[in-house]
Coordinates of C-alpha atoms in Angstrom, one line a residue:
M1 CA 53.7 -64.8 -16.3
A2 CA 53.6 -64.6 -20.1
L3 CA 51.4 -63.5 -21.9
P4 CA 48.4 -65.6 -24.5
A5 CA 49.7 -65.7 -28.2
F6 CA 46.4 -63.5 -29.1
A7 CA 47.1 -60.8 -26.1
A8 CA 50.6 -60.0 -27.7
R9 CA 49.3 -59.7 -31.1
A10 CA 46.6 -57.3 -30.1
L11 CA 49.4 -55.7 -28.0
G12 CA 51.5 -55.3 -31.1
P13 CA 55.3 -55.3 -31.3
P14 CA 57.0 -54.2 -28.1
P15 CA 58.1 -50.9 -27.4
L16 CA 61.8 -49.6 -28.2
Q17 CA 64.3 -49.7 -25.3
P18 CA 66.0 -46.4 -25.0
E19 CA 70.0 -46.4 -25.7
Q20 CA 72.5 -47.3 -22.8
G21 CA 73.7 -43.9 -21.2
A22 CA 70.5 -42.1 -22.4
P23 CA 68.8 -40.0 -19.4
A24 CA 65.9 -41.2 -17.9
R25 CA 62.8 -39.5 -19.0
T26 CA 61.2 -37.6 -15.9
T27 CA 57.9 -36.5 -17.0
C28 CA 55.0 -38.7 -19.0
P29 CA 55.2 -38.1 -22.4
R30 CA 52.1 -36.8 -24.1
R31 CA 53.1 -37.8 -27.3
H32 CA 53.3 -41.4 -26.7
S33 CA 50.3 -43.6 -25.8
R34 CA 49.2 -44.8 -22.4
V35 CA 49.1 -48.2 -23.7
E36 CA 53.1 -47.9 -23.9
A37 CA 53.7 -46.8 -20.9
E38 CA 51.1 -48.9 -19.3
L39 CA 53.0 -52.0 -20.9
A40 CA 56.7 -50.5 -20.3
A41 CA 55.4 -49.8 -16.1
S42 CA 54.5 -53.5 -16.0
R43 CA 57.9 -54.7 -16.3
P44 CA 60.4 -54.3 -13.6
G45 CA 63.5 -52.6 -13.8
S46 CA 62.2 -50.3 -17.2
V47 CA 62.4 -46.8 -17.4
A48 CA 58.5 -46.0 -17.3
A49 CA 58.9 -47.7 -13.6
S50 CA 61.3 -44.8 -12.6
V51 CA 58.8 -42.5 -14.6
R52 CA 56.1 -43.5 -12.2
A53 CA 58.3 -43.2 -9.2
S54 CA 59.4 -39.7 -10.2
P55 CA 58.0 -36.7 -8.5
P56 CA 55.3 -34.7 -9.8
R57 CA 55.7 -32.3 -12.6
G58 CA 57.8 -29.3 -11.8
V59 CA 59.7 -30.7 -8.8
S60 CA 63.0 -32.3 -9.7
L61 CA 65.3 -34.1 -7.3
G62 CA 68.6 -33.3 -9.0
F63 CA 71.5 -35.3 -10.9
N64 CA 73.2 -36.1 -8.3
S65 CA 70.4 -38.0 -6.2
P66 CA 70.3 -41.4 -5.5
P67 CA 67.4 -43.5 -7.4
L68 CA 64.3 -44.0 -5.6
Q69 CA 63.3 -47.1 -4.0
D70 CA 59.6 -48.2 -5.3
K71 CA 57.6 -51.1 -4.6
P72 CA 57.2 -53.8 -7.8
P73 CA 54.4 -52.8 -9.7
K74 CA 51.8 -55.4 -9.5
A75 CA 51.3 -57.4 -12.7
F76 CA 48.3 -58.1 -14.8
S77 CA 47.0 -61.3 -12.6
S78 CA 44.3 -62.3 -15.7
L79 CA 43.3 -62.1 -19.0
A80 CA 40.5 -59.1 -18.2
G81 CA 43.5 -57.0 -16.9
A82 CA 45.9 -57.5 -20.0
L83 CA 43.1 -56.5 -22.0
R84 CA 42.0 -53.0 -20.1
A85 CA 45.0 -51.3 -21.8
P86 CA 44.4 -52.0 -25.5
L87 CA 40.5 -51.5 -24.9
F88 CA 41.5 -48.1 -23.8
A89 CA 43.7 -47.4 -26.7
L90 CA 41.1 -48.2 -28.9
L91 CA 38.8 -45.3 -27.9
P92 CA 39.6 -42.1 -29.9
R93 CA 42.5 -39.7 -28.7
G94 CA 40.0 -37.3 -28.1
R95 CA 37.9 -39.1 -26.1
R96 CA 40.5 -40.4 -24.1
R97 CA 41.6 -36.6 -23.5
R98 CA 38.3 -35.9 -22.3
M99 CA 38.2 -38.9 -19.8
H100 CA 41.6 -38.1 -18.6
D101 CA 40.3 -34.3 -17.6
L102 CA 37.0 -35.7 -16.3
R103 CA 39.1 -38.1 -14.1
R104 CA 41.3 -34.9 -12.8
R105 CA 38.2 -32.9 -12.4
W106 CA 36.5 -35.3 -9.9
D107 CA 39.3 -35.2 -8.2
L108 CA 39.5 -31.7 -7.7
G109 CA 35.5 -31.7 -6.7
S110 CA 36.7 -34.4 -3.9
L111 CA 39.5 -32.5 -2.5
C112 CA 36.9 -29.4 -2.5
R113 CA 34.1 -31.4 -0.8
A114 CA 36.4 -32.3 1.5
L115 CA 37.7 -29.3 2.3
L116 CA 34.3 -27.9 2.7
T117 CA 33.3 -30.4 5.3
R118 CA 36.5 -29.8 7.4
G119 CA 35.9 -26.3 7.5
L120 CA 32.2 -26.3 8.4
A121 CA 33.3 -28.9 10.8
A122 CA 36.0 -26.5 12.5
V123 CA 33.4 -23.3 12.4
G124 CA 30.9 -25.7 13.9
H125 CA 33.4 -26.7 16.7
S126 CA 34.3 -23.0 17.2
L127 CA 30.9 -21.6 17.7
K128 CA 30.1 -24.2 19.9
H129 CA 32.8 -23.1 22.5
V130 CA 32.1 -19.7 21.7
L131 CA 28.2 -20.2 22.7
S132 CA 29.7 -22.2 25.7
A133 CA 31.5 -19.6 27.0
I134 CA 28.7 -17.3 26.7
F135 CA 26.2 -19.6 28.4
S136 CA 28.4 -20.0 31.2
K137 CA 28.7 -17.1 32.1
I138 CA 25.2 -16.3 31.8
F139 CA 24.3 -19.7 33.7
G140 CA 26.4 -19.5 35.9
P141 CA 24.7 -21.0 38.8
L142 CA 23.7 -24.3 36.8
A143 CA 27.4 -25.1 36.4
S144 CA 27.8 -26.3 40.3
V145 CA 24.8 -28.9 39.6
G146 CA 26.6 -30.9 36.9
N147 CA 28.3 -31.2 34.0
M148 CA 28.2 -27.3 32.3
D149 CA 28.5 -28.2 28.9
E150 CA 26.4 -30.9 28.6
K151 CA 23.5 -28.3 30.4
S152 CA 24.7 -25.6 27.6
N153 CA 24.2 -27.5 24.8
K154 CA 20.8 -28.9 26.2
L155 CA 20.1 -25.7 26.4
L156 CA 21.1 -24.3 23.3
L157 CA 19.2 -26.7 21.9
A158 CA 16.2 -25.9 23.7
L159 CA 16.3 -22.4 22.9
V160 CA 16.9 -23.4 19.4
M161 CA 13.9 -25.8 19.1
L162 CA 11.5 -23.4 20.6
F163 CA 12.8 -20.4 18.1
L164 CA 12.1 -22.8 15.2
F165 CA 8.6 -23.5 16.6
A166 CA 7.7 -20.0 17.5
V167 CA 9.0 -18.9 13.5
I168 CA 6.2 -21.7 12.3
V169 CA 3.4 -21.1 14.6
L170 CA 3.7 -17.0 13.6
Q171 CA 3.7 -18.3 9.7
Y172 CA 0.6 -20.2 10.6
V173 CA -1.3 -17.8 12.2
C174 CA 0.0 -14.4 10.6
P175 CA 1.4 -15.2 7.4
G176 CA 1.2 -11.9 5.8
T177 CA 3.2 -8.8 6.2
E178 CA 0.5 -6.5 7.9
C179 CA 0.8 -8.6 11.0
Q180 CA 1.2 -6.4 13.6
L181 CA 3.5 -8.6 15.4
L182 CA 5.6 -8.5 12.6
R183 CA 6.0 -4.8 12.5
L184 CA 7.9 -4.5 15.8
Q185 CA 6.0 -1.2 16.5
A186 CA 7.3 -0.8 20.0
F187 CA 11.1 -1.0 18.9
S188 CA 10.8 1.1 15.6
S189 CA 10.8 4.6 15.2
P190 CA 7.1 6.1 15.0
V191 CA 6.0 6.2 11.7
P192 CA 5.8 9.5 10.1
D193 CA 2.0 11.1 9.5
P194 CA 1.5 10.7 5.3
Y195 CA -0.8 13.3 5.4
R196 CA 1.5 15.9 7.0
S197 CA 4.3 14.7 5.2
E198 CA 3.3 16.0 1.7
D199 CA 3.0 19.3 2.9
E200 CA 4.7 20.7 6.4
S201 CA 2.9 24.1 5.8
S202 CA -0.2 22.6 7.0
A203 CA 0.8 22.1 10.4
R204 CA 0.9 25.7 10.6
F205 CA -2.9 26.5 8.9
V206 CA -4.3 29.0 10.9
P207 CA -8.0 29.3 9.2
R208 CA -9.1 32.7 7.8
Y209 CA -12.7 31.9 7.1
N210 CA -15.5 31.0 9.3
F211 CA -17.5 27.9 8.6
S212 CA -20.3 26.2 9.8
R213 CA -20.6 22.5 10.9
S214 CA -22.6 21.7 8.2
D215 CA -19.9 23.0 5.4
L216 CA -17.3 21.4 6.9
L217 CA -18.9 17.8 7.8
R218 CA -19.5 16.0 4.2
K219 CA -21.0 12.7 4.5
V220 CA -22.6 11.4 1.4
D221 CA -24.9 8.4 2.0
F222 CA -24.2 7.3 -1.3
D223 CA -26.8 4.3 -2.4
I224 CA -24.3 2.5 -5.7
K225 CA -27.4 0.6 -5.8
G226 CA -29.9 3.1 -6.2
D227 CA -30.5 5.8 -8.1
D228 CA -27.2 8.2 -6.9
L229 CA -25.1 9.1 -9.7
I230 CA -21.4 11.0 -9.1
V231 CA -20.6 13.6 -11.6
F232 CA -17.0 14.7 -12.0
L233 CA -16.2 18.3 -13.5
H234 CA -13.1 17.9 -15.1
I235 CA -11.7 21.6 -15.2
Q236 CA -8.4 21.4 -17.6
K237 CA -4.8 20.8 -16.1
T238 CA -5.9 20.6 -12.5
G239 CA -4.8 16.7 -12.6
G240 CA -8.2 14.9 -13.4
T241 CA -7.3 13.0 -15.8
T242 CA -5.4 11.2 -12.9
F243 CA -8.2 11.6 -10.7
G244 CA -10.5 10.2 -13.0
R245 CA -8.3 7.1 -13.8
H246 CA -8.4 6.2 -10.0
L247 CA -12.2 6.6 -9.7
V248 CA -12.5 3.6 -12.5
R249 CA -9.5 1.6 -11.8
N250 CA -8.5 2.3 -8.0
I251 CA -11.9 2.1 -6.0
Q252 CA -12.8 -1.4 -3.9
L253 CA -16.4 -2.1 -5.1
E254 CA -18.4 -4.9 -5.2
Q255 CA -18.9 -4.8 -9.1
P256 CA -15.4 -3.1 -10.1
C257 CA -15.5 -1.1 -13.6
E258 CA -14.5 -3.2 -16.4
C259 CA -11.7 -1.4 -18.4
R260 CA -10.7 -3.0 -21.8
V261 CA -7.1 -2.7 -22.9
G262 CA -6.8 0.0 -25.3
Q263 CA -10.1 1.6 -24.7
K264 CA -10.3 4.9 -22.5
K265 CA -13.8 4.2 -21.7
C266 CA -14.3 1.9 -19.1
T267 CA -17.7 0.1 -18.0
C268 CA -19.1 1.1 -14.6
H269 CA -22.6 -0.2 -13.8
R270 CA -24.2 -0.6 -10.5
P271 CA -24.4 -4.3 -8.8
G272 CA -26.9 -6.5 -10.8
K273 CA -28.1 -3.2 -13.1
R274 CA -26.8 -2.0 -16.5
E275 CA -26.9 1.5 -15.1
T276 CA -23.8 3.5 -14.5
W277 CA -23.1 5.4 -11.2
L278 CA -20.2 7.4 -12.6
F279 CA -20.5 10.4 -15.0
S280 CA -17.0 11.2 -16.2
R281 CA -14.5 10.9 -18.9
F282 CA -13.5 7.7 -18.7
S283 CA -17.0 6.1 -17.6
T284 CA -19.5 8.1 -20.1
G285 CA -16.9 9.9 -22.5
W286 CA -18.0 13.4 -22.9
S287 CA -21.3 13.2 -23.0
C288 CA -22.0 16.9 -22.5
G289 CA -19.0 18.5 -24.6
L290 CA -15.6 18.4 -24.5
H291 CA -14.7 20.1 -20.4
A292 CA -18.2 20.7 -19.8
D293 CA -18.6 23.2 -17.0
W294 CA -21.0 24.2 -14.1
T295 CA -23.5 25.5 -16.5
E296 CA -23.6 22.5 -19.0
L297 CA -23.3 20.0 -16.4
T298 CA -26.6 21.0 -14.4
S299 CA -28.2 21.1 -17.5
C300 CA -27.3 18.1 -19.3
V301 CA -26.6 15.5 -17.1
P302 CA -30.5 14.9 -15.7
A303 CA -31.2 15.2 -19.3
V304 CA -28.6 12.5 -20.5
V305 CA -28.8 10.1 -17.6
D306 CA -32.8 10.6 -16.0
G307 CA -33.7 10.9 -20.0
K308 CA -33.3 7.6 -20.9
R309 CA -34.1 6.2 -17.8
D310 CA -38.0 8.2 -18.1
A311 CA -38.3 8.4 -22.0
R312 CA -41.4 6.8 -21.8
L313 CA -43.0 9.6 -19.1
R314 CA -45.0 12.3 -21.0
P315 CA -42.6 15.6 -21.4
S316 CA -44.7 17.7 -18.4
R317 CA -44.0 15.0 -16.0
W318 CA -40.7 14.0 -16.9
R319 CA -39.8 17.8 -16.1
I320 CA -41.0 17.7 -12.9
F321 CA -39.4 14.3 -12.1
Q322 CA -36.0 15.8 -13.6
I323 CA -36.1 18.9 -11.4
L324 CA -37.5 16.9 -8.1
D325 CA -34.2 14.4 -9.0
A326 CA -31.5 16.3 -10.2
S327 CA -30.7 17.8 -6.9
R328 CA -30.9 14.9 -4.7
N329 CA -29.0 12.0 -6.8
F330 CA -26.7 14.2 -8.7
H331 CA -23.1 14.3 -6.4
Y332 CA -20.6 17.0 -8.1
I333 CA -17.1 16.5 -7.4
T334 CA -14.0 18.4 -8.9
I335 CA -10.3 19.0 -8.4
L336 CA -8.6 22.7 -8.6
R337 CA -4.9 23.7 -8.5
D338 CA -2.8 26.4 -7.9
P339 CA -3.6 28.9 -10.6
V340 CA -0.6 30.0 -11.6
S341 CA 1.1 26.4 -12.2
R342 CA -2.5 25.5 -13.7
Y343 CA -1.7 28.6 -16.6
L344 CA 1.5 27.5 -17.1
S345 CA 0.7 23.7 -17.8
E346 CA -2.4 25.1 -19.9
W347 CA 0.3 27.5 -22.0
R348 CA 2.5 24.1 -22.3
H349 CA -0.3 22.2 -23.6
V350 CA -1.5 25.0 -26.5
Q351 CA 1.7 24.9 -27.2
R352 CA 2.1 21.5 -27.8
G353 CA -1.2 21.9 -30.1
A354 CA -4.2 21.4 -28.2
T355 CA -6.9 23.8 -29.0
W356 CA -10.1 22.7 -27.4
K357 CA -12.5 23.0 -29.9
A358 CA -14.8 20.4 -29.7
S359 CA -16.2 22.5 -26.2
L360 CA -19.8 23.4 -26.6
H361 CA -19.8 26.3 -24.2
V362 CA -23.5 25.9 -24.0
C363 CA -25.3 28.5 -22.1
D364 CA -29.2 29.4 -21.9
G365 CA -29.6 26.3 -24.8
R366 CA -27.2 27.6 -27.2
P367 CA -23.3 28.2 -27.7
P368 CA -21.8 31.5 -28.2
T369 CA -21.2 33.2 -31.0
S370 CA -18.2 34.5 -32.7
E371 CA -18.5 37.9 -31.5
E372 CA -19.0 36.8 -27.9
L373 CA -16.4 34.2 -27.6
P374 CA -13.2 35.4 -30.7
S375 CA -10.2 33.1 -31.1
C376 CA -6.7 33.8 -30.1
Y377 CA -5.5 32.3 -33.5
T378 CA -6.1 32.1 -36.8
G379 CA -4.5 28.6 -38.0
D380 CA -5.8 25.4 -37.0
D381 CA -4.2 25.5 -33.5
W382 CA -2.0 27.4 -31.3
S383 CA 1.3 25.3 -31.6
G384 CA 4.8 27.0 -30.7
C385 CA 3.1 30.3 -29.2
P386 CA 5.1 32.3 -26.8
L387 CA 4.1 32.8 -23.4
K388 CA 4.2 36.7 -23.9
E389 CA 1.6 35.9 -26.5
F390 CA -0.6 33.3 -24.7
M391 CA -0.8 36.5 -22.0
D392 CA -1.7 39.0 -24.5
C393 CA -4.8 38.0 -25.9
P394 CA -7.9 39.3 -24.3
Y395 CA -10.3 36.4 -25.1
N396 CA -8.0 33.7 -23.7
L397 CA -10.1 31.3 -22.0
A398 CA -7.2 30.4 -19.5
N399 CA -7.8 33.4 -17.7
N400 CA -9.6 33.1 -14.5
R401 CA -10.9 29.5 -15.9
Q402 CA -11.5 27.7 -12.5
V403 CA -14.1 30.6 -11.5
R404 CA -15.9 30.5 -14.8
M405 CA -15.9 26.9 -15.3
L406 CA -17.9 26.4 -11.3
S407 CA -20.1 29.5 -11.6
D408 CA -23.4 29.9 -12.8
L409 CA -23.1 31.7 -15.7
T410 CA -26.8 32.4 -16.7
L411 CA -26.2 34.9 -13.6
V412 CA -24.2 37.0 -15.8
G413 CA -25.5 36.8 -19.3
C414 CA -23.5 34.0 -20.5
Y415 CA -20.7 35.5 -22.4
N416 CA -22.4 38.2 -23.5
L417 CA -19.9 41.2 -21.6
S418 CA -22.5 44.1 -22.2
V419 CA -25.0 43.0 -19.7
M420 CA -23.4 44.2 -16.8
P421 CA -20.1 45.8 -15.9
E422 CA -16.7 44.2 -15.6
K423 CA -16.4 44.6 -11.7
Q424 CA -20.0 43.7 -10.8
R425 CA -19.8 40.8 -13.2
N426 CA -16.5 39.4 -11.8
K427 CA -17.8 39.9 -8.0
V428 CA -21.1 37.7 -9.1
L429 CA -18.8 35.4 -10.8
L430 CA -16.6 34.9 -7.8
E431 CA -19.8 34.6 -5.4
S432 CA -21.2 32.0 -7.6
A433 CA -18.1 29.8 -7.7
K434 CA -17.3 29.8 -4.3
S435 CA -21.3 28.9 -3.4
N436 CA -21.0 26.1 -5.7
L437 CA -17.6 24.7 -4.5
K438 CA -19.0 25.1 -1.0
H439 CA -22.2 23.0 -1.6
M440 CA -20.6 20.4 -3.8
A441 CA -20.0 17.1 -2.5
F442 CA -16.5 17.1 -3.0
F443 CA -13.5 18.7 -4.1
G444 CA -10.0 17.9 -3.8
L445 CA -6.3 19.5 -4.5
T446 CA -3.5 18.7 -6.8
E447 CA -0.8 19.9 -4.3
F448 CA -2.4 17.6 -1.5
Q449 CA -3.1 14.3 -3.2
R450 CA -3.1 12.2 0.3
K451 CA -5.8 14.6 1.8
T452 CA -8.0 14.3 -1.4
Q453 CA -7.8 10.9 -1.1
Y454 CA -8.7 10.4 2.7
L455 CA -11.4 13.1 2.2
F456 CA -13.1 11.4 -0.7
E457 CA -13.1 8.1 1.3
K458 CA -14.6 9.8 4.1
T459 CA -17.2 11.4 2.1
F460 CA -18.6 8.4 0.2
N461 CA -17.5 5.7 2.3
M462 CA -15.5 4.2 -0.8
N463 CA -11.6 2.9 -0.2
F464 CA -9.2 3.2 -2.5
I465 CA -6.8 0.1 -3.5
S466 CA -3.6 1.9 -3.6
P467 CA -2.7 5.4 -1.8
F468 CA -2.4 8.9 -4.4
T469 CA 0.8 9.8 -5.5
Q470 CA 2.3 13.0 -5.3
Y471 CA 4.3 14.0 -7.9
N472 CA 5.8 17.6 -6.8
T473 CA 7.6 17.6 -10.8
T474 CA 5.2 18.7 -13.4
R475 CA 5.8 20.5 -16.7
A476 CA 4.8 23.8 -15.4
S477 CA 7.8 23.2 -12.5
S478 CA 10.0 23.0 -15.1
V479 CA 9.2 26.4 -16.7
E480 CA 11.8 28.8 -15.2
I481 CA 9.8 32.5 -15.0
N482 CA 10.7 35.7 -12.9
E483 CA 8.9 37.6 -10.3
E484 CA 7.5 39.9 -13.0
I485 CA 6.1 37.3 -15.1
Q486 CA 4.7 35.9 -11.8
K487 CA 2.9 38.7 -10.9
R488 CA 1.4 39.2 -14.4
I489 CA 0.1 35.8 -14.2
E490 CA -1.4 36.2 -10.8
G491 CA -3.3 39.3 -12.4
L492 CA -4.7 37.8 -15.0
N493 CA -6.1 35.0 -12.7
F494 CA -6.8 37.6 -9.7
L495 CA -10.4 35.6 -9.8
D496 CA -8.9 32.2 -9.3
M497 CA -6.0 33.3 -7.0
E498 CA -9.3 34.4 -4.6
L499 CA -10.9 31.4 -5.1
Y500 CA -8.2 29.3 -4.4
S501 CA -7.3 30.7 -1.1
Y502 CA -10.9 30.2 -0.6
A503 CA -10.6 26.5 -1.3
K504 CA -7.6 26.0 0.3
D505 CA -9.0 27.2 3.2
L506 CA -12.1 25.1 3.3
F507 CA -10.5 22.1 2.4
L508 CA -7.8 22.0 5.2
Q509 CA -10.7 22.8 7.6
R510 CA -12.3 19.9 6.3
Y511 CA -9.4 17.9 7.0
Q512 CA -8.9 19.1 10.3
F513 CA -12.3 18.6 10.9
M514 CA -12.9 15.2 9.9
R515 CA -9.4 13.7 11.7
Q516 CA -10.7 15.4 15.1
K517 CA -14.0 13.6 14.5
E518 CA -12.4 10.4 13.4
H519 CA -10.1 10.9 16.4
Q520 CA -13.3 11.4 19.2
D521 CA -15.4 8.5 17.6
A522 CA -12.3 6.5 18.5
R523 CA -12.0 7.9 21.5
R524 CA -15.8 7.6 22.3
K525 CA -15.8 3.7 20.8
R526 CA -12.9 2.9 23.6
Q527 CA -14.7 4.6 26.7
E528 CA -18.2 2.4 25.6
Q529 CA -16.0 -1.0 25.2
R530 CA -14.9 0.0 28.9
K531 CA -17.9 0.3 30.3
F532 CA -19.6 -2.6 28.8
L533 CA -16.5 -4.3 30.3
K534 CA -17.3 -2.7 33.7
G535 CA -20.7 -3.7 33.2
R536 CA -19.7 -7.3 32.9
F537 CA -17.9 -7.1 35.6
L538 CA -20.6 -5.4 38.0
Q539 CA -23.1 -8.1 36.8
T540 CA -20.6 -10.9 37.6
H541 CA -20.0 -9.5 41.3
F542 CA -23.3 -8.8 42.3
Q543 CA -24.2 -12.5 40.6
S544 CA -21.8 -14.2 43.1
Q545 CA -23.0 -12.0 45.8
S546 CA -26.7 -12.6 46.0
P547 CA -26.1 -16.4 46.8
S548 CA -24.3 -15.9 49.8
Q549 CA -26.5 -13.6 51.0
G550 CA -29.7 -16.0 50.6
Q551 CA -26.7 -18.6 52.7
N552 CA -26.7 -16.0 55.6
Q553 CA -30.7 -15.5 55.8
S554 CA -31.9 -19.5 55.3
P555 CA -29.1 -22.6 54.7
G556 CA -32.1 -24.4 53.3
Q557 CA -32.9 -21.8 50.5
N558 CA -28.9 -21.7 49.8
L559 CA -28.6 -24.7 48.9
S560 CA -32.0 -24.7 47.0
Q561 CA -30.6 -21.9 45.0
N562 CA -27.3 -22.7 44.7
P563 CA -26.8 -26.3 44.8
N564 CA -23.2 -26.7 44.1
P565 CA -21.3 -24.0 46.0
N566 CA -18.0 -23.1 45.5
P567 CA -15.2 -23.4 48.7
N568 CA -13.3 -20.2 47.3
Q569 CA -17.0 -17.7 46.9
N570 CA -15.6 -15.8 50.2
L571 CA -12.3 -14.8 48.9
T572 CA -13.8 -13.8 45.0
Q573 CA -16.5 -11.9 46.9
N574 CA -13.7 -10.0 48.8
L575 CA -11.9 -9.2 46.0
S576 CA -14.7 -7.9 43.7
Q577 CA -15.7 -5.9 46.3
N578 CA -12.6 -4.4 46.7
L579 CA -12.1 -3.7 43.1
T580 CA -15.7 -2.4 43.1
Q581 CA -15.0 -0.1 45.6
S582 CA -11.3 1.7 44.1
S583 CA -13.6 1.6 40.9
N584 CA -17.0 3.0 42.7
P585 CA -16.7 5.1 45.7
N586 CA -19.9 6.6 45.5
L587 CA -21.6 3.5 45.3
V588 CA -19.5 2.5 48.6
Q589 CA -20.7 5.6 50.1
K590 CA -24.2 4.9 49.3
E591 CA -24.2 1.7 50.7
N592 CA -22.4 3.2 54.3
R593 CA -25.4 5.8 54.9
G594 CA -28.1 3.3 54.0
G595 CA -26.4 0.8 56.7
Q596 CA -26.2 3.4 59.3
K597 CA -29.5 4.6 58.8
Q598 CA -31.1 1.2 59.8
G599 CA -30.0 -2.1 60.2
S600 CA -33.5 -3.4 59.2
G601 CA -33.6 -1.6 56.0
Q602 CA -30.2 -3.1 54.7
E603 CA -32.3 -5.3 52.2
Q604 CA -34.0 -2.5 50.5
S605 CA -30.8 -0.8 50.5
D606 CA -29.2 -3.7 48.9
G607 CA -32.4 -4.3 46.4
S608 CA -32.3 -0.4 45.2
T609 CA -28.7 -0.9 44.6
S610 CA -29.0 -4.0 42.7
N611 CA -31.9 -2.4 40.8
G612 CA -29.6 0.8 39.8
T613 CA -27.2 -1.7 38.7
N614 CA -29.6 -3.8 36.9
D615 CA -30.4 -0.7 34.8
Y616 CA -27.1 0.2 33.8
I617 CA -26.2 -3.0 32.7
G618 CA -29.3 -3.1 30.8
S619 CA -28.2 0.2 29.5
V620 CA -25.3 -1.6 28.5
E621 CA -26.8 -4.8 26.9
T622 CA -28.7 -2.4 25.1
W623 CA -25.4 -0.9 23.5
R624 CA -24.2 -3.6 22.8

């Protein structure tokens, strides 16, 4: 069919025909336009037609192969078909190339989707046959009833639907990971005790000291809404900074402490009041001096806390109120550490430039003089000092620091060493430190973080949000010392060594006592619950037995008392009677003895038994 004149002008001059004898092109030339290729293909017998009928790129039929027979190409049936190629030719060359690449990618994506669909269908078919074989072996007897494949498919579908329904219901009932059903405790290995795992030697602990029940049982009725106050005695390098942060950031409270970013101190107010319940570094700061000891805190804390609250009272009345109120409301706590590790940690801290010059060391109303407490260094700090120099200083406060900070220094004349002999002074300081430590509301050990957390929670009835972490690698552990240096450090801290041994023994005994008490309370609670359930069962049994006795005596009274009799009442009575006899044989023996004595007095014995049961049930109801 001939093209119109304007279409011929749009198409341009016809392409040049190849010369006679020229070899036919086997691939579509990229340097020629697509318009020429399509126009050449539309003409029957042209070279382009042979190119279209040729095999794909990379496949050659050889020179002597016969020409391929192809169907005659379709000619343009309308003007739109004739204009399609010129309009495509008007696009830029880069745009045409991108459209061609997009078409090739689309074909590749369709092929991939088709392969994926067929592959999934094949896998599903294979899985179906495998499951059918499995269910045929398991549910073999069902195959004789009907078609086994159909039944296995229905059973498989029912099991899948049941599993999905159970998962959905479980997510609604127990969405969190704390659900006991999701833990599968019956199939999992027993969880190790977190308190025993932090130190294996506690399982072989043998007590050395004899403590009374009052010494082991530490239960403080801490009233955070009243006037009770926790006072934290912070000894250097014992992990007190970490424990102090736990107190202000990690306790579940009705009104938590307000801690702002960039500030060390937090505001720990009582619920509904503007008074603090915690006296520590991170709540009130160093109000009594840097790292104040027992002597400073016991004389300073009442003046700071109660002085602000009762400043309008007269001095004489305020002093009496202070003395009466100090021992009742102030609960002292502290943390101790192994003396050798603490000593090495303090040396490393001093080596980095720490001095603690701001410490007041106030005792008996005055700080010590330079003669009573001379300095070990002459410069601004003692940075870079070697360990030998640190140990050689006789005035080093790191020696026996824990005993000195926990004892009452007023008993030995404060820092005046000439008041009493050194041996007597050491004995008084050690006994005072032991007594104060034993009567404290709580103390913990750095080497037992989880046990420290447990005892604090049981003592003050406060729970921490996250558990404590036991750090076995510290700066002190990185210091390598030989046996000689270790013995010398132990000799310089011989009072701390004895105090730590005493504290560790008391600490572990308190922990064991509290754990045993917890287990006993749980066992007692289970026994009381069983008694309560048993009382409910006996009450139901005797209530069901009384109408039957009335029916045997007079039918009219039975109808008046029980207008709706139960036809299965006799079976229930027999079952309950058998259970009662198996659970309480003494009661059955008493009833038999009463029946053997006199037949007419059976009602009286039944009345006494019911009265005893009612008393028992009344006691159970009172407990409930």
